[in-house]
Coordinates of C-alpha atoms in Angstrom, one line a residue:
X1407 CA 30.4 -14.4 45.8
X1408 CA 29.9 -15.7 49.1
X1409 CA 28.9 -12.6 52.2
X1410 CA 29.7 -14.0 55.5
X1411 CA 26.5 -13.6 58.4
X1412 CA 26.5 -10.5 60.8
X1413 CA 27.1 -11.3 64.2
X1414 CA 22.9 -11.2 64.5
X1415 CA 22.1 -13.0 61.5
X1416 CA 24.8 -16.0 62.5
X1417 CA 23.1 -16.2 65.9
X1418 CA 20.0 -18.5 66.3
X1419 CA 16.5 -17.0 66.2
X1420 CA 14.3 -17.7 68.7
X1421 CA 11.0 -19.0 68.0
X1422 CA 9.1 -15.8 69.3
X1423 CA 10.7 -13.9 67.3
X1424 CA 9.6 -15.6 64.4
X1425 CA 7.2 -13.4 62.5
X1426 CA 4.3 -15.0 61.4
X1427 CA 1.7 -12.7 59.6
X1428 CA -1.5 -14.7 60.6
X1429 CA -0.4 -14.5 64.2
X1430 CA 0.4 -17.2 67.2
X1431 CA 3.5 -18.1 67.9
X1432 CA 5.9 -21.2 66.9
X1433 CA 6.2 -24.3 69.3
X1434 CA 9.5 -24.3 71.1
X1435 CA 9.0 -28.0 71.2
X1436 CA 8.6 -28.6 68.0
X1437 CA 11.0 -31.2 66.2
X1438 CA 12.3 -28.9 64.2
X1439 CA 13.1 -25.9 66.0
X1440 CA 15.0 -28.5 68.5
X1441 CA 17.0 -29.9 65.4
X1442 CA 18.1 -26.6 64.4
X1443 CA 19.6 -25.9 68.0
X1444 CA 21.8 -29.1 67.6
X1445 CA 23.3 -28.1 63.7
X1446 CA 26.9 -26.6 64.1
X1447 CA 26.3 -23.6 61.7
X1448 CA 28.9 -21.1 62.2
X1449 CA 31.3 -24.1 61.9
X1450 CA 29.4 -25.4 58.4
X1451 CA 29.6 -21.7 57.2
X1452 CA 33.4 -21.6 57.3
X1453 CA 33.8 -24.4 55.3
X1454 CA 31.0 -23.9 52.6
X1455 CA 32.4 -20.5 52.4
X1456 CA 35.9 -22.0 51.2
X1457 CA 34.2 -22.8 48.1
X1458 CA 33.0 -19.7 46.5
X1459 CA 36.1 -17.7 45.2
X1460 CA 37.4 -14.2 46.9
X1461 CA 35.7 -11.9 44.9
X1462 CA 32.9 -9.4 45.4
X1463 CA 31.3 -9.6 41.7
X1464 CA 28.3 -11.7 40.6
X1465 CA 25.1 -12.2 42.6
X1466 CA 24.9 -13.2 46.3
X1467 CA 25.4 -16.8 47.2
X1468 CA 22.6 -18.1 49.5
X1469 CA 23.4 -18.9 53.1
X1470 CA 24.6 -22.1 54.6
X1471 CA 21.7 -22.0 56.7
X1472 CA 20.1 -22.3 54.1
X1473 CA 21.7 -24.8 51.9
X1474 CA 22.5 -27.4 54.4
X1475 CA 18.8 -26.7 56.1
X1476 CA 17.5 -27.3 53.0
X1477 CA 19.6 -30.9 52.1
X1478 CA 18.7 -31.5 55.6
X1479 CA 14.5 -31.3 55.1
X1480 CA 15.0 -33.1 51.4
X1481 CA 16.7 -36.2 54.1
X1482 CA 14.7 -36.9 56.3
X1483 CA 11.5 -36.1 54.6
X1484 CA 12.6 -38.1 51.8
X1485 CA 11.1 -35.5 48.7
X1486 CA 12.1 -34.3 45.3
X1487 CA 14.3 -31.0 44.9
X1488 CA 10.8 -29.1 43.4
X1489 CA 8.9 -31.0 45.8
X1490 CA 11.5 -29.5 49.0
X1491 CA 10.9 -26.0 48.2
X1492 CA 7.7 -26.7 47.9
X1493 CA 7.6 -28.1 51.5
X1494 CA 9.5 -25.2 52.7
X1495 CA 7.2 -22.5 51.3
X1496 CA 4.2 -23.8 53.0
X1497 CA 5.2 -25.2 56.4
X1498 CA 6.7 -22.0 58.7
X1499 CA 8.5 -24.1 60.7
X1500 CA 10.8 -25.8 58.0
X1501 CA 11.5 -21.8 57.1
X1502 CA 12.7 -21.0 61.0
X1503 CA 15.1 -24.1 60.6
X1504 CA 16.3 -22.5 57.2
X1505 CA 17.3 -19.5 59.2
X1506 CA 14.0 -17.3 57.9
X1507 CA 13.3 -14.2 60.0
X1508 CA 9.6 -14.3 59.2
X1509 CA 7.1 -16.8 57.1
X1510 CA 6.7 -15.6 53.5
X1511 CA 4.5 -17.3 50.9
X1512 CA 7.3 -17.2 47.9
X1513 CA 10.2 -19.9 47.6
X1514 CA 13.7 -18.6 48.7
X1515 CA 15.4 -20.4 46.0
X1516 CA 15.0 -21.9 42.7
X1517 CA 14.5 -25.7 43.1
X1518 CA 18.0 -25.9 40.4
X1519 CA 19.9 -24.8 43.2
X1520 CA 19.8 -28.0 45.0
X1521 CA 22.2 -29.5 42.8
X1522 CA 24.6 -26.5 43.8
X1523 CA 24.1 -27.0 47.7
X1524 CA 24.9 -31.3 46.8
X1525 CA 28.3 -29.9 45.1
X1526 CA 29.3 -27.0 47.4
X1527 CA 28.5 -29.7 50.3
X1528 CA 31.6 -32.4 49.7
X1529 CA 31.6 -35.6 51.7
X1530 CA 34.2 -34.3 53.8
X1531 CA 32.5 -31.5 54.8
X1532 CA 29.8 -33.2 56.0
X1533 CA 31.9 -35.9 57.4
X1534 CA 33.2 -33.2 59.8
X1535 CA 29.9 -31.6 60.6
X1536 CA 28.4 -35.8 61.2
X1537 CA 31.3 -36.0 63.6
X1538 CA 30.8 -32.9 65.5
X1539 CA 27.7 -33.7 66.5
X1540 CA 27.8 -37.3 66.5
X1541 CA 31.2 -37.4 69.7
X1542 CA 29.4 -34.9 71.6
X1543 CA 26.6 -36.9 71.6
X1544 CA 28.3 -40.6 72.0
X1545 CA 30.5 -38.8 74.7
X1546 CA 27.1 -37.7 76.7
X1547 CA 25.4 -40.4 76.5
X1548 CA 28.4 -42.4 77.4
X1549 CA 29.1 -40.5 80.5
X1550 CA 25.6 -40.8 81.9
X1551 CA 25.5 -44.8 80.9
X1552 CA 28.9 -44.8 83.4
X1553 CA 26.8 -42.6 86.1
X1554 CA 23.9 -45.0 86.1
X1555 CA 25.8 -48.5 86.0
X1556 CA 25.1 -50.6 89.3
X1557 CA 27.9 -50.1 91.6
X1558 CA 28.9 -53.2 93.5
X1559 CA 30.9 -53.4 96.5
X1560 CA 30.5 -51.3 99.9
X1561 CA 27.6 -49.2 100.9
X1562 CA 29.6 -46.7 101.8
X1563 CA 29.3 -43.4 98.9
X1564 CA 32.5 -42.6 99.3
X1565 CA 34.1 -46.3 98.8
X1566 CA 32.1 -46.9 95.6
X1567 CA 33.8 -43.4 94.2
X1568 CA 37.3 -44.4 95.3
X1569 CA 36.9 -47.9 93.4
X1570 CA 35.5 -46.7 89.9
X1571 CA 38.5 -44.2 89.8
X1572 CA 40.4 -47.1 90.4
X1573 CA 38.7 -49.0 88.1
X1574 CA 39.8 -46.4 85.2
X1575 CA 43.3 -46.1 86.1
X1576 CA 43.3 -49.9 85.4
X1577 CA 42.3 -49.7 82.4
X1578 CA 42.0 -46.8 80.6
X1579 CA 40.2 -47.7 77.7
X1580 CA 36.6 -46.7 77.2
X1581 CA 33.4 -47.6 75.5
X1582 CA 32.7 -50.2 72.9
X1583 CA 33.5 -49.6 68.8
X1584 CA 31.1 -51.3 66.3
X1585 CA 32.3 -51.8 62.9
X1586 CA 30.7 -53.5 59.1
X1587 CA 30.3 -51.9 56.0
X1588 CA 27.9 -51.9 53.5
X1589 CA 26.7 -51.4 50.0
X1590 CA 24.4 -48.2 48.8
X1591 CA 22.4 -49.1 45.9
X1592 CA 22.6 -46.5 43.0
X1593 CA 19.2 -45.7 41.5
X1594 CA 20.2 -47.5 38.3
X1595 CA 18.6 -50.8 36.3
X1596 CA 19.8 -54.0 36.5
X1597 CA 22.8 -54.2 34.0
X1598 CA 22.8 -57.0 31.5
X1599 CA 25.5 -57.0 28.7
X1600 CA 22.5 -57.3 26.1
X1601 CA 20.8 -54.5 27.7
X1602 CA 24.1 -52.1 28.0
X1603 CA 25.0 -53.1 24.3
X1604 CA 21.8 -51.7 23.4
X1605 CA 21.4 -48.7 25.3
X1606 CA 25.0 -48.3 23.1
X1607 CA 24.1 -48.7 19.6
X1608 CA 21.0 -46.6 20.4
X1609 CA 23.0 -43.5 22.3
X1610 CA 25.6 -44.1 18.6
X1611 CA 23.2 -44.0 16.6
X1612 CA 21.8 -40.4 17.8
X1613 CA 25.4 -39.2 17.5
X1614 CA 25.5 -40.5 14.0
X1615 CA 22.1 -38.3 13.0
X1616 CA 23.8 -35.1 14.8
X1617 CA 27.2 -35.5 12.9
X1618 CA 25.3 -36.3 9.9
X1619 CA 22.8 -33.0 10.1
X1620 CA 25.5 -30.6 8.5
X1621 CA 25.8 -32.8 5.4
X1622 CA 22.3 -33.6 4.5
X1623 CA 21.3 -33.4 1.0
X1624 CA 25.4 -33.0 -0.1
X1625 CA 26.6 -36.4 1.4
X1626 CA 25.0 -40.1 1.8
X1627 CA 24.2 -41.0 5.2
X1628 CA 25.9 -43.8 6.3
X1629 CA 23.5 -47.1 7.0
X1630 CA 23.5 -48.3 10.7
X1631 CA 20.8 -51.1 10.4
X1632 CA 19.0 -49.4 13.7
X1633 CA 15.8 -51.3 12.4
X1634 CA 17.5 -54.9 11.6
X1635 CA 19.4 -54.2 15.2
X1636 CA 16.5 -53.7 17.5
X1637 CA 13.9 -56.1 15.9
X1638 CA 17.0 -59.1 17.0
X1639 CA 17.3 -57.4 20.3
X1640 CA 13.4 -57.3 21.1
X1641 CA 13.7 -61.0 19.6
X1642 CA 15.7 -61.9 22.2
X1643 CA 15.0 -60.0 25.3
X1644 CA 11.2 -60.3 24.8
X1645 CA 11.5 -64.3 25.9
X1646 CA 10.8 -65.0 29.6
X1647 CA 13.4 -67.7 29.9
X1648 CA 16.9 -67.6 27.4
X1649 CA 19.2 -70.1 26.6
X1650 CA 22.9 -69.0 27.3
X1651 CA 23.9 -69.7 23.7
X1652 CA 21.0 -67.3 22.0
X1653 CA 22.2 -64.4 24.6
X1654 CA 25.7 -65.2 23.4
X1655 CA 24.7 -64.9 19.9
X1656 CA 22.7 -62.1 20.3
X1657 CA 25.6 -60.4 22.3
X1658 CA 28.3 -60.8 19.8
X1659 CA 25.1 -59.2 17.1
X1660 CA 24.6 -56.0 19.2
X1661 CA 28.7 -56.1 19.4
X1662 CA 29.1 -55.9 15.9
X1663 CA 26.5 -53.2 15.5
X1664 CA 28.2 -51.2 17.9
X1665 CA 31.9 -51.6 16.1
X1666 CA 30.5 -50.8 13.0
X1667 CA 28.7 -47.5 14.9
X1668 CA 32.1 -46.3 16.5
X1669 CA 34.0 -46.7 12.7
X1670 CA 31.6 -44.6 11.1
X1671 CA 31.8 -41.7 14.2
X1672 CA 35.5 -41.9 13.5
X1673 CA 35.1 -40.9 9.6
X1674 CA 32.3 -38.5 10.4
X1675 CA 34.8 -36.7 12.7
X1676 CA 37.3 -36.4 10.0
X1677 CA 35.3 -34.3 7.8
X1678 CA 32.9 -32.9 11.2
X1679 CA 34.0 -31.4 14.0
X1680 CA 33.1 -32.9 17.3
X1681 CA 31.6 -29.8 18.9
X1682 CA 28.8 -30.6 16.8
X1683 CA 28.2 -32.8 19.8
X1684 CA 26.4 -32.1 23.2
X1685 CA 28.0 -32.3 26.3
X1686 CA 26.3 -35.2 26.9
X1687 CA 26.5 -37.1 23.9
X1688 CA 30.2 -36.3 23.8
X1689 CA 30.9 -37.8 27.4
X1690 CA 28.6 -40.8 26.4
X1691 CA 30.7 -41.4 23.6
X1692 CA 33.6 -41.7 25.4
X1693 CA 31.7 -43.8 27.8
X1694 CA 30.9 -46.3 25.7
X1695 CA 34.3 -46.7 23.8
X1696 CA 35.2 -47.8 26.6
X1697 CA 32.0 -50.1 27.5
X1698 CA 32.9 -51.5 23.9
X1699 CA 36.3 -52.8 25.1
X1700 CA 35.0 -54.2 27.8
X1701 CA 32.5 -55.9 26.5
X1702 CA 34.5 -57.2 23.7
X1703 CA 37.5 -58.3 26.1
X1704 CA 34.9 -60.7 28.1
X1705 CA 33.0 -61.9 25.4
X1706 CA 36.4 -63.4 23.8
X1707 CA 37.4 -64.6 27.2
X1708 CA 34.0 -65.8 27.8
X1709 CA 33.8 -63.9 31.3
X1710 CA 32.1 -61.6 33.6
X1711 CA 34.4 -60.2 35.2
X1712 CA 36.6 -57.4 34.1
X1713 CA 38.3 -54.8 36.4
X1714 CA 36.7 -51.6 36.7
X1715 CA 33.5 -52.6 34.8
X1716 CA 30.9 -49.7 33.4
X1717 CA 27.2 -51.1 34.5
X1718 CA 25.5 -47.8 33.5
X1719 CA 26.3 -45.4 30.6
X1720 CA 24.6 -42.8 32.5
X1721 CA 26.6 -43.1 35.8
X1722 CA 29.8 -44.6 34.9
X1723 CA 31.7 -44.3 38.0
X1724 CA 29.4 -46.8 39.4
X1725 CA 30.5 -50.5 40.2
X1726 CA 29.4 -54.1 40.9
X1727 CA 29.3 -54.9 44.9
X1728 CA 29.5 -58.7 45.8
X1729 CA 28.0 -58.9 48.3
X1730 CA 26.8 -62.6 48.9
X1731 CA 23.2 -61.4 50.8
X1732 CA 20.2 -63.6 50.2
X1733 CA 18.0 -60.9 48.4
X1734 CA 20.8 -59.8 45.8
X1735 CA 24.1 -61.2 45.4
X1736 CA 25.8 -58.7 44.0
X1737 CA 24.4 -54.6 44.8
X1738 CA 25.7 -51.7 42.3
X1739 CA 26.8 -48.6 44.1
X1740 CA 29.5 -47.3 46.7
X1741 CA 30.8 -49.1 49.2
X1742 CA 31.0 -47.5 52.3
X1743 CA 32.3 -49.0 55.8
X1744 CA 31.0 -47.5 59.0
X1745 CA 31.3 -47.5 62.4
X1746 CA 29.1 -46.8 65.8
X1747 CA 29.6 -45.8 69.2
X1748 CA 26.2 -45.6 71.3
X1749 CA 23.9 -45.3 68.5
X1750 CA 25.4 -42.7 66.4
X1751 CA 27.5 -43.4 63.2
X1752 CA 30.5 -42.5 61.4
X1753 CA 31.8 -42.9 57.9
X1754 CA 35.1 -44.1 58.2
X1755 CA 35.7 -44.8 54.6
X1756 CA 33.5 -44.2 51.1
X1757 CA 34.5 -46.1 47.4
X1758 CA 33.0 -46.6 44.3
X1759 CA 35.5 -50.0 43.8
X1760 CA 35.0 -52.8 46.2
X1761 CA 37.6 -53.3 49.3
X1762 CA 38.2 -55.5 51.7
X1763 CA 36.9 -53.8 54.8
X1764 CA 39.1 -55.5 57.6
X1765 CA 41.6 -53.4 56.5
X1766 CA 39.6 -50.5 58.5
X1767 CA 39.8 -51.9 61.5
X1768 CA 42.9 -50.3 62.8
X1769 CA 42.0 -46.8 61.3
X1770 CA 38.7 -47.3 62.7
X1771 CA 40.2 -47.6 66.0
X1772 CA 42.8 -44.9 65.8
X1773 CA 39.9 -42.6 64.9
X1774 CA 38.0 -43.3 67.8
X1775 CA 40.9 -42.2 70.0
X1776 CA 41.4 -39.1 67.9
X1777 CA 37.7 -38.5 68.8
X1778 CA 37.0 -39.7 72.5
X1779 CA 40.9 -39.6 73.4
X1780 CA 41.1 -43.6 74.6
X1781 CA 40.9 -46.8 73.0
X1782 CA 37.9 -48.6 73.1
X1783 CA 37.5 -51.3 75.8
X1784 CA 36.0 -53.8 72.8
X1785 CA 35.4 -54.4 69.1
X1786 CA 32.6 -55.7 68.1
X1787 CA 32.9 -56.9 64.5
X1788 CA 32.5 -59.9 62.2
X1789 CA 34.2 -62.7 60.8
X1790 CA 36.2 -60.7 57.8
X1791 CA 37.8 -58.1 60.5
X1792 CA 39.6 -61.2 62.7
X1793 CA 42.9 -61.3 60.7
X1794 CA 46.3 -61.6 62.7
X1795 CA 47.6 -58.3 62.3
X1796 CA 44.2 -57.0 63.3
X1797 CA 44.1 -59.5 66.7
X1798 CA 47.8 -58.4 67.0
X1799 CA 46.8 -54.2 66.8
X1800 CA 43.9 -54.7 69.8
X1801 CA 46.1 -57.8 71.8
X1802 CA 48.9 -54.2 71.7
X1803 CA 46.6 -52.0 72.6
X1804 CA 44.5 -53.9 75.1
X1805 CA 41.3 -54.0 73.2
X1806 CA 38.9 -57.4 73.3
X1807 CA 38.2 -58.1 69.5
X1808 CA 34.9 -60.1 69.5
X1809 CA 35.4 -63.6 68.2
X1810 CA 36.5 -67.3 69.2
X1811 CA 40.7 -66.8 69.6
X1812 CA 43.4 -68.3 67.5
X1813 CA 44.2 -71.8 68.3
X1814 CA 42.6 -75.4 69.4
X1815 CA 39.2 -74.7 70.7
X1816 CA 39.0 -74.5 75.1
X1817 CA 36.8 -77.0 77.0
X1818 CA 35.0 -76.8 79.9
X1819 CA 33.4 -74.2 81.5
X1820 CA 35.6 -71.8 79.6
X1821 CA 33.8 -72.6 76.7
X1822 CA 30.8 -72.1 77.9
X1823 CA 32.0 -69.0 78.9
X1824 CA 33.1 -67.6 75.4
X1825 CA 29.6 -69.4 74.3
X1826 CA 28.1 -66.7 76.2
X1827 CA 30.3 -63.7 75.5
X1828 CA 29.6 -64.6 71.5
X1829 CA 26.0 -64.3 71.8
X1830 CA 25.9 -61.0 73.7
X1831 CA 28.5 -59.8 71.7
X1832 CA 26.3 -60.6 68.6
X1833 CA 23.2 -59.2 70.4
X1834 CA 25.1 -56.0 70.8
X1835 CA 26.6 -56.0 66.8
X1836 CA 22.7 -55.9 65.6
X1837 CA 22.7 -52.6 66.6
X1838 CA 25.0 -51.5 63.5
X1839 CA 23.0 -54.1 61.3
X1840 CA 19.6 -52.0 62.6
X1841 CA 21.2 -48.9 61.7
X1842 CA 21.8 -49.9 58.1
X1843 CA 18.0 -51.0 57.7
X1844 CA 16.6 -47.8 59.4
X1845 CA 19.1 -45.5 56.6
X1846 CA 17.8 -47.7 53.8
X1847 CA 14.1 -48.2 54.2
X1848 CA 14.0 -44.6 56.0
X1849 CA 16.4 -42.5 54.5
X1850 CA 16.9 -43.4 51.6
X1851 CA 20.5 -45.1 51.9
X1852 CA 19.0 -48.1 50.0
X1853 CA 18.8 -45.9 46.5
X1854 CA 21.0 -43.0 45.6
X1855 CA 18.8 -41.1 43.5
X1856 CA 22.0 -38.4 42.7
X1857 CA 23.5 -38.9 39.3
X1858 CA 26.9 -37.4 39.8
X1859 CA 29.7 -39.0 41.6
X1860 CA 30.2 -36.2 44.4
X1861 CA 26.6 -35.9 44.7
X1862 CA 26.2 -39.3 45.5
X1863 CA 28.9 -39.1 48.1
X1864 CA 27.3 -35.9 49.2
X1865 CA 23.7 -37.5 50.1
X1866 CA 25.4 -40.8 51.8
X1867 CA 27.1 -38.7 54.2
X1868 CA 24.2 -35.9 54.9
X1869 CA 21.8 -39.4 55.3
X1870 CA 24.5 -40.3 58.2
X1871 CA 24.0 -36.9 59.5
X1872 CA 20.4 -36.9 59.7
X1873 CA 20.1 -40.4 61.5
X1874 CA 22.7 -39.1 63.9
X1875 CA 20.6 -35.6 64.4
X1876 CA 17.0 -38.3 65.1
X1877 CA 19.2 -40.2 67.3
X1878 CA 19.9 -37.1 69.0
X1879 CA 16.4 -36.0 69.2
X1880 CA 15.2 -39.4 70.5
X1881 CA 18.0 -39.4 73.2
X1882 CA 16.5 -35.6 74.1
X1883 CA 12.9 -37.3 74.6
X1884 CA 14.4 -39.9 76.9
X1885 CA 16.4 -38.2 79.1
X1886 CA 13.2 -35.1 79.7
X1887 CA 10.7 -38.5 79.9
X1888 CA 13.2 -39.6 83.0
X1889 CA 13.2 -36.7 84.4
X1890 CA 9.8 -36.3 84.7
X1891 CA 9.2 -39.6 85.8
X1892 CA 12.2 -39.0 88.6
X1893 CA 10.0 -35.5 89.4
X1894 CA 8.7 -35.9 93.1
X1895 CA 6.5 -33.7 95.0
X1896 CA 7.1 -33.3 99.0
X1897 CA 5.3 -35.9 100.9
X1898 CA 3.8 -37.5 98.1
X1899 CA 6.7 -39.4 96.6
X1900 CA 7.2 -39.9 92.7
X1901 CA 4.4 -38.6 90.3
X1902 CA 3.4 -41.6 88.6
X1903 CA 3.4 -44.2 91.5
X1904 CA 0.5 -45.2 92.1

């Protein structure tokens, strides 16, 4: 059951009014009283409430203040779910962004509950809560970037206003769209075939000993060779460097041990019920029927490739990435593409199976003028995102897509032009680039640690969220830094000139 906020509780509480039993008061400054002034909650509540079903049994839900404050904290600090409540029952000012009326010294929640909030939370949710913030923010800075840019032309005030309005009537696109995509690591080991076939016959074997417990000292167990199996596995993946045809051989061993596994399962369950099982061991069962014919498939075919290929038993929706980066050619998680508008982001599309992701381009572009109601003047993008029917949508739509054009190259001083229009285009794309290393060695972008699919999707969008909330914060700092420095006094000119 899930009990909508009175009309005090939903409104923000004011640092002074936060009860502290030691005394003193919180500091209005602080980071995070600021950052809870800039999260949309009453428009977060109305979603998360849509999950809970209409009825007024069972216990209370906890707030969305709370849950998305407390996904929020576990972000950008970067900590464990025991080690977040934690946090939060010993800092006061991580309980005023939770929506506390006073400090207490006893957690508000169970650490368990964390995993709720991820699964309450979808993507999409968050998607729309990134992009509430996120436009108003692009849109504000954008505006003042258009107030401050060096007007040319006449010295006259009112000439200079009468030609910028003239200026947009021209063309009425606006702003600049930056677009890539990249991989997010799951917290997973490097898959090897050897190593998965293993982790197989081990995970089979356990099964074996559970649907074999009912019939102990009436029925023969049936062998498995466990011992035989993982003395030739250690054999073989114990040796610093491996010929190809021993981990071929030892591949096609753990195969077998793995076939013969499944065909004794399948008597057992004639004569034992499979609720015998787990939860777990059931699901990693099927699992790894599945891994089986995979495995088998490319070992006859002598390949590694295979559509839709398990690299982890315990998270099977994940997938190989190619990615063709110098540090890891191939990255195992979702793909995500993104784009950027003056420093803040925006998922644009999220999947587990590799794409293509110059096919976003043109949704890309159409969302930006659902969400700042113009085209963008330019796209900045790479190589992969110049196809002709995406230089055909921005030639239609009167939108400069970064890039040499189609055709035999110019000469002249027009090349030297487009020389120079590449390299500040490029300057400008490392922004994007930038944002990808500050959400992976910062925020954790670079290693999912969620287990569940929706989880996962969960914390890649909140991580979006929270680099768009700092971005917010440091653009806050800025703009009260200028205005101090802008502060003069009356016959003594600006403060800090010397």
């Amino acid at each position: 059951m899930y009990e909508f906020l009175s009309h005090r509780e939903n409104q923000l509480l004011l640092p002074d009014d936060f009860f502290l039993p030691f005394g003193g008061k919180l500091n209005k400054e602080n980071r995070w009283v600021k950052l809870a002034q800039l999260v949309p909650w009453a428009y977060a509540e109305k979603k998360y409430a849509k999950s809970f079903r209409k009825s007024f049994r069972g216990q209370k839900a906890v707030s969305i203040r709370v849950a998305l404050g407390a996904l929020i904290i576990q972000e950008r600090l970067q900590l464990s779910d025991r080690e977040t409540v934690q946090q939060i029952v010993e800092n006061p000012y991580l309980q005023y962004f939770i929506g506390l009326e006073g400090y207490q010294d006893h957690p508000p929640f169970h650490p368990s509950l964390m995993t709720h909030f991820r699964k309450r939370l979808s993507e999409q949710i968050l998607r729309e809560i990134n992009e509430i913030i996120a436009v108003e923010a692009a849109k504000t800075t954008q505006d003042s970037d258009r107030d401050n840019e060096p007007k040319s032309g006449t010295k006259s005030k009112g000439k200079r206003t009468t030609k910028r309005r003239s200026t947009t009537e021209e063309d009425p696109n606006q702003g600049v769209l930056l677009l890539d995509a990249t991989c997010t690591p799951a917290d997973v080991a490097y898959p090897t075939d050897l190593n998965l076939l293993n982790e197989a016959r081990e995970k089979l074997e356990e099964i074996i000993d559970t649907l074999h417990a009912p019939q102990i000292g009436r029925a023969r167990k049936p062998r498995t060779y466990r011992d035989k199996a993982r003395k030739e596995y250690l054999a073989v993946a114990k040796q610093r460097r491996v010929n190809g045809k021993v981990i071929r051989r030892a591949i096609g061993k753990q195969l077998r041990y793995v076939a013969r596994n499944l065909h004794i399962i399948r008597k057992l369950a004639s004569r034992q019920p499979l609720t015998l099982l787990s939860r777990k061991q059931y699901r990693d069962l099927l699992v790894i029927q599945e891994l089986y014919r995979q495995q088998r498939m490319m070992f006859e075919r002598k390949t590694h490739q295979i559509e839709d290929r398990i690299v982890s038993i315990h998270q099977p929706h994940v997938r190989p990435v190619v990615r063709g980066k110098a540090k890891a050619r191939v990255e195992f998680g979702a793909k995500v593409s993104v784009s950027m508008v003056n420093g803040y982001a925006f998922l644009e599309r999220l999947s587990w199976d590799s794409f293509n992701e110059g096919v976003t381009l043109i949704e890309s572009v159409e969302a930006y003028k659902r969400r700042f109601g113009c085209y963008p003047k330019a796209v900045l993008a790479d190589q992969i995102y110049r196809t002709r029917q995406n230089r055909a949508f921005c030639k239609a739509h009167g939108i400069r897509l970064s890039g040499p054009a189609l055709g035999r190259p110019v000469q002249g001083e027009e090349a030297t032009e487009q020389r120079r229009v590449a390299r500040q285009d490029a300057r400008k794309r490392n922004a994007i680039e930038g944002k990808f290393g500050e959400g992976k060695r910062r925020y954790g972008l670079g290693r999912i640690r969620a287990c569940l699919a929706k989880t996962s999707e969960t914390v890649i969008a909140l991580q979006l969220l929270v680099m768009n909330l700092e971005r917010r914060l440091r653009d806050f700092f800025v703009s009260w830094l200028n205005r101090l420095l802008s502060y003069r006094i009356p016959a003594f000119g600006n403060i800090f000139e010397v």
